[in-house]
Amino acid sequence: MTQLASKQTFVIGAGLAGSEAALVLANFGFEVVLIEQKPTQYSAVHRLPGAAELVCSNSFKSLEHGSAHGLLKAELMELQSPLMQIAMRCRIPGGKALTVDRELFSQCVTEALKNHPRITYREEECRSLPTHTPTLVASGPLSSDALMKDLLRILEDDGLYFYDATSPVITLESLEMEKFFWGARHDPFGSDYLNLPLTKEQYFEFRNDLLTAEKTEAHHPEESLKFFEGCLPIEVLAERGEDTLAFSCMRPIGLNPENLKPRPYAVIQFRREKAAGELLNMVGFQTRMKWPEQERVFRKLPGMGNAEFVRLGAMHRNTFINAPKHLNEKLELIRKPGYFFAGQLIGSEGYTEAVATGHYAALQMAGFRMLPELTAMRSLVRYLNHSDPLHFQPMNFNFGLLPDASSQISDGSTLKGRRLGKSERNALRASQALSQLKQWKEENWSNGGSATWMSKSSSGVLARKLSEQDDRISNTSING
């Protein structure tokens, strides 16, 4: 590992990107001042007082290395990502996805930050960029008005935006369980999700209710409602065609128990919020319906007449900066060196992507060499740097962002006489990315910024809550 002089850095925002960056920098010997506006001030959708709050969902998506999200997580784990390690220890049943208890996850990250000997955790609103550098700005898409005003003044820009939404959360005990079944898509033995099957008639009635329900309008009357394509409200999907919902978040494929007749036309899935499954999140059901309308529409569904909502969906405006116009390949501000950016504020859409850009920016602030070209993390940043500034939009990481690793991959030619399929090409790309990253790590540091904070947290929330979680799991049947 490169020997780094101890110096003070500022991190603005204790979301996923900021929390990851603060822990990485502190583990590499930096004195970090982390400024988080909660609990003195909350955004429109945040409700937990601590760090790393998961707002839209409690899933980091797939862990499979052959998937884009799985590769990104594998790279982070290879780099000993603090937040990925905590997420794995806060994991609850969710099939092949990394699904966590969001309250436990936030508590554990908060404790890791506050207990770290080289992190000063300040709970106050940051209204302008600090004059001290290096500084990482990771205040997220819901940054305070004062901070965004100061940032856009420095950028001499108006900023960009899109509208996002959250999904409702309900209690398990309020549902009529005879209308539901437990199962996991394409896994005959899986039971991580609660599923509500709908007939064709029920599906079309539900779609009509979505279309006719009263919706929340844009926050500013002069704005159009622009949405992120990777996370569209269910009403927008419903507007795109009669069967769009049935082929997206409500697809029945792989969810047809033998004793369920007739075959469902559509299925609504519910994912556990906690280990024992007492709270459930409606998967893919981010909505812009007004709150009374949500209760009316969802309670018309089979088995949900008495559904108890502990959280209703909400639409919010996300602001982000034009990253290819303002940031270099280090995620550093071109016109003001020493200021770095990460997370959803720069258009890296998704939980794992926020962690990845936070980790990447921290490595750059610490003075490390660039990550290898073929890695997912470097490819995601390359998209942020080299997109057309006139048409820049947020992006999840996907295999299309990776460069062609070889002619075998780019032209789909043969491997030992056999033509490579898409999954094989992706698997080869993932293998090459991880191989390059391991070599890079061996050449750049010896211990990867050993996560000493984990042992310091062992007597607190992390150990206590995980023990309680294990007890709940052992005392609860697999079907809730």
PDB file of C-alpha atoms in Angstrom, residues 220-352:
ATOM      1  CA  HIS A 220     -42.416  23.145 -10.183  1.00  0.00           C
ATOM      2  CA  PRO A 221     -45.352  24.028 -12.477  1.00  0.00           C
ATOM      3  CA  GLU A 222     -43.073  24.945 -15.375  1.00  0.00           C
ATOM      4  CA  GLU A 223     -41.293  21.569 -15.358  1.00  0.00           C
ATOM      5  CA  SER A 224     -42.153  18.456 -17.316  1.00  0.00           C
ATOM      6  CA  LEU A 225     -42.266  15.099 -15.518  1.00  0.00           C
ATOM      7  CA  LYS A 226     -39.036  13.444 -16.685  1.00  0.00           C
ATOM      8  CA  PHE A 227     -38.469   9.959 -15.249  1.00  0.00           C
ATOM      9  CA  PHE A 228     -35.452   7.669 -15.076  1.00  0.00           C
ATOM     10  CA  GLU A 229     -36.075   4.776 -17.493  1.00  0.00           C
ATOM     11  CA  GLY A 230     -34.550   2.242 -15.142  1.00  0.00           C
ATOM     12  CA  CYS A 231     -37.048   2.936 -12.353  1.00  0.00           C
ATOM     13  CA  LEU A 232     -40.354   4.082 -13.828  1.00  0.00           C
ATOM     14  CA  PRO A 233     -43.500   4.613 -11.744  1.00  0.00           C
ATOM     15  CA  ILE A 234     -46.083   1.870 -12.296  1.00  0.00           C
ATOM     16  CA  GLU A 235     -48.517   4.438 -13.718  1.00  0.00           C
ATOM     17  CA  VAL A 236     -46.034   5.324 -16.470  1.00  0.00           C
ATOM     18  CA  LEU A 237     -45.597   1.643 -17.319  1.00  0.00           C
ATOM     19  CA  ALA A 238     -49.380   1.211 -17.390  1.00  0.00           C
ATOM     20  CA  GLU A 239     -49.683   4.094 -19.857  1.00  0.00           C
ATOM     21  CA  ARG A 240     -47.234   2.466 -22.278  1.00  0.00           C
ATOM     22  CA  GLY A 241     -49.494  -0.412 -23.228  1.00  0.00           C
ATOM     23  CA  GLU A 242     -52.098  -2.881 -22.020  1.00  0.00           C
ATOM     24  CA  ASP A 243     -49.582  -5.598 -21.146  1.00  0.00           C
ATOM     25  CA  THR A 244     -46.516  -3.531 -20.274  1.00  0.00           C
ATOM     26  CA  LEU A 245     -46.955  -4.186 -16.550  1.00  0.00           C
ATOM     27  CA  ALA A 246     -47.551  -7.901 -17.160  1.00  0.00           C
ATOM     28  CA  PHE A 247     -44.240  -8.081 -19.021  1.00  0.00           C
ATOM     29  CA  SER A 248     -42.238  -6.035 -16.495  1.00  0.00           C
ATOM     30  CA  CYS A 249     -42.692  -5.748 -12.727  1.00  0.00           C
ATOM     31  CA  MET A 250     -45.813  -7.975 -12.755  1.00  0.00           C
ATOM     32  CA  ARG A 251     -44.554 -10.702 -15.088  1.00  0.00           C
ATOM     33  CA  PRO A 252     -45.730 -14.182 -13.990  1.00  0.00           C
ATOM     34  CA  ILE A 253     -42.880 -16.067 -15.671  1.00  0.00           C
ATOM     35  CA  GLY A 254     -41.252 -18.564 -13.310  1.00  0.00           C
ATOM     36  CA  LEU A 255     -43.922 -18.063 -10.640  1.00  0.00           C
ATOM     37  CA  ASN A 256     -46.538 -20.742 -11.281  1.00  0.00           C
ATOM     38  CA  PRO A 257     -46.943 -23.330  -8.496  1.00  0.00           C
ATOM     39  CA  GLU A 258     -48.341 -26.649  -9.691  1.00  0.00           C
ATOM     40  CA  ASN A 259     -51.405 -26.338  -7.475  1.00  0.00           C
ATOM     41  CA  LEU A 260     -52.258 -22.853  -8.752  1.00  0.00           C
ATOM     42  CA  LYS A 261     -54.913 -23.048 -11.479  1.00  0.00           C
ATOM     43  CA  PRO A 262     -55.413 -21.290 -13.795  1.00  0.00           C
ATOM     44  CA  ARG A 263     -51.961 -19.903 -14.568  1.00  0.00           C
ATOM     45  CA  PRO A 264     -51.679 -16.292 -13.305  1.00  0.00           C
ATOM     46  CA  TYR A 265     -51.973 -13.569 -15.925  1.00  0.00           C
ATOM     47  CA  ALA A 266     -49.837 -11.282 -13.729  1.00  0.00           C
ATOM     48  CA  VAL A 267     -48.177 -11.436 -10.311  1.00  0.00           C
ATOM     49  CA  ILE A 268     -47.393  -8.768  -7.725  1.00  0.00           C
ATOM     50  CA  GLN A 269     -44.308  -9.580  -5.648  1.00  0.00           C
ATOM     51  CA  PHE A 270     -43.599  -8.526  -2.072  1.00  0.00           C
ATOM     52  CA  ARG A 271     -40.072  -8.572  -0.601  1.00  0.00           C
ATOM     53  CA  ARG A 272     -39.184  -8.760   3.077  1.00  0.00           C
ATOM     54  CA  GLU A 273     -38.054  -5.562   4.779  1.00  0.00           C
ATOM     55  CA  LYS A 274     -36.792  -7.449   7.830  1.00  0.00           C
ATOM     56  CA  ALA A 275     -35.424 -10.918   8.476  1.00  0.00           C
ATOM     57  CA  ALA A 276     -38.662 -12.337   9.843  1.00  0.00           C
ATOM     58  CA  GLY A 277     -40.726 -10.806   7.060  1.00  0.00           C
ATOM     59  CA  GLU A 278     -43.157  -8.825   9.210  1.00  0.00           C
ATOM     60  CA  LEU A 279     -42.877  -5.869   6.806  1.00  0.00           C
ATOM     61  CA  LEU A 280     -43.117  -6.234   3.030  1.00  0.00           C
ATOM     62  CA  ASN A 281     -42.088  -3.956   0.171  1.00  0.00           C
ATOM     63  CA  MET A 282     -44.115  -4.014  -3.052  1.00  0.00           C
ATOM     64  CA  VAL A 283     -41.427  -4.897  -5.609  1.00  0.00           C
ATOM     65  CA  GLY A 284     -41.219  -2.504  -8.546  1.00  0.00           C
ATOM     66  CA  PHE A 285     -44.289  -0.574  -7.392  1.00  0.00           C
ATOM     67  CA  GLN A 286     -42.836   2.911  -7.142  1.00  0.00           C
ATOM     68  CA  THR A 287     -45.838   5.164  -7.565  1.00  0.00           C
ATOM     69  CA  ARG A 288     -46.861   8.789  -8.033  1.00  0.00           C
ATOM     70  CA  MET A 289     -50.480   8.263  -6.963  1.00  0.00           C
ATOM     71  CA  LYS A 290     -51.618  10.557  -4.172  1.00  0.00           C
ATOM     72  CA  TRP A 291     -51.703   8.839  -0.785  1.00  0.00           C
ATOM     73  CA  PRO A 292     -55.508   8.384  -0.425  1.00  0.00           C
ATOM     74  CA  GLU A 293     -55.564   6.979  -3.963  1.00  0.00           C
ATOM     75  CA  GLN A 294     -52.829   4.452  -3.140  1.00  0.00           C
ATOM     76  CA  GLU A 295     -54.849   3.074  -0.252  1.00  0.00           C
ATOM     77  CA  ARG A 296     -58.016   2.928  -2.364  1.00  0.00           C
ATOM     78  CA  VAL A 297     -56.402   1.264  -5.401  1.00  0.00           C
ATOM     79  CA  PHE A 298     -54.233  -1.261  -3.580  1.00  0.00           C
ATOM     80  CA  ARG A 299     -56.982  -2.306  -1.154  1.00  0.00           C
ATOM     81  CA  LYS A 300     -59.141  -3.309  -4.116  1.00  0.00           C
ATOM     82  CA  LEU A 301     -56.632  -6.057  -4.943  1.00  0.00           C
ATOM     83  CA  PRO A 302     -57.419  -9.647  -3.804  1.00  0.00           C
ATOM     84  CA  GLY A 303     -56.356 -10.270  -0.220  1.00  0.00           C
ATOM     85  CA  MET A 304     -55.477  -6.617   0.431  1.00  0.00           C
ATOM     86  CA  GLY A 305     -58.815  -5.250   1.605  1.00  0.00           C
ATOM     87  CA  ASN A 306     -57.421  -4.609   5.091  1.00  0.00           C
ATOM     88  CA  ALA A 307     -53.816  -3.885   4.090  1.00  0.00           C
ATOM     89  CA  GLU A 308     -51.955  -1.787   6.649  1.00  0.00           C
ATOM     90  CA  PHE A 309     -49.499   0.642   5.060  1.00  0.00           C
ATOM     91  CA  VAL A 310     -46.546   1.608   7.236  1.00  0.00           C
ATOM     92  CA  ARG A 311     -45.193   3.700   4.382  1.00  0.00           C
ATOM     93  CA  LEU A 312     -46.925   4.924   1.245  1.00  0.00           C
ATOM     94  CA  GLY A 313     -45.124   5.590  -2.014  1.00  0.00           C
ATOM     95  CA  ALA A 314     -43.958   9.129  -2.728  1.00  0.00           C
ATOM     96  CA  MET A 315     -42.660  10.988  -5.776  1.00  0.00           C
ATOM     97  CA  HIS A 316     -39.630  13.251  -5.436  1.00  0.00           C
ATOM     98  CA  ARG A 317     -37.443  15.407  -7.632  1.00  0.00           C
ATOM     99  CA  ASN A 318     -33.844  14.261  -8.080  1.00  0.00           C
ATOM    100  CA  THR A 319     -31.202  16.782  -9.055  1.00  0.00           C
ATOM    101  CA  PHE A 320     -27.876  15.841 -10.637  1.00  0.00           C
ATOM    102  CA  ILE A 321     -25.008  17.684 -12.263  1.00  0.00           C
ATOM    103  CA  ASN A 322     -23.807  17.351 -15.846  1.00  0.00           C
ATOM    104  CA  ALA A 323     -20.878  15.046 -15.024  1.00  0.00           C
ATOM    105  CA  PRO A 324     -19.260  14.865 -18.505  1.00  0.00           C
ATOM    106  CA  LYS A 325     -19.247  18.661 -18.652  1.00  0.00           C
ATOM    107  CA  HIS A 326     -17.847  19.323 -15.177  1.00  0.00           C
ATOM    108  CA  LEU A 327     -15.835  16.285 -13.941  1.00  0.00           C
ATOM    109  CA  ASN A 328     -12.583  14.683 -15.042  1.00  0.00           C
ATOM    110  CA  GLU A 329     -11.693  10.972 -14.913  1.00  0.00           C
ATOM    111  CA  LYS A 330     -10.871  11.288 -11.222  1.00  0.00           C
ATOM    112  CA  LEU A 331     -14.424  12.537 -10.545  1.00  0.00           C
ATOM    113  CA  GLU A 332     -12.773  15.841  -9.704  1.00  0.00           C
ATOM    114  CA  LEU A 333     -14.241  19.225 -10.595  1.00  0.00           C
ATOM    115  CA  ILE A 334     -12.455  20.498 -13.701  1.00  0.00           C
ATOM    116  CA  ARG A 335     -12.812  24.205 -12.898  1.00  0.00           C
ATOM    117  CA  LYS A 336     -12.045  23.785  -9.177  1.00  0.00           C
ATOM    118  CA  PRO A 337      -9.432  21.068  -8.509  1.00  0.00           C
ATOM    119  CA  GLY A 338      -9.558  19.476  -5.077  1.00  0.00           C
ATOM    120  CA  TYR A 339     -13.339  19.061  -5.101  1.00  0.00           C
ATOM    121  CA  PHE A 340     -14.498  15.537  -5.915  1.00  0.00           C
ATOM    122  CA  PHE A 341     -18.026  14.195  -6.510  1.00  0.00           C
ATOM    123  CA  ALA A 342     -19.728  10.812  -6.189  1.00  0.00           C
ATOM    124  CA  GLY A 343     -23.096   9.077  -5.972  1.00  0.00           C
ATOM    125  CA  GLN A 344     -26.433   9.884  -7.537  1.00  0.00           C
ATOM    126  CA  LEU A 345     -25.545  13.579  -7.624  1.00  0.00           C
ATOM    127  CA  ILE A 346     -23.322  12.807 -10.654  1.00  0.00           C
ATOM    128  CA  GLY A 347     -25.755  10.490 -12.451  1.00  0.00           C
ATOM    129  CA  SER A 348     -24.591   7.085 -11.179  1.00  0.00           C
ATOM    130  CA  GLU A 349     -28.038   5.601 -10.683  1.00  0.00           C
ATOM    131  CA  GLY A 350     -28.440   2.715  -8.220  1.00  0.00           C
ATOM    132  CA  TYR A 351     -27.312   1.709  -4.742  1.00  0.00           C
ATOM    133  CA  THR A 352     -24.260  -0.325  -5.753  1.00  0.00           C
TER     134      THR A 352
END
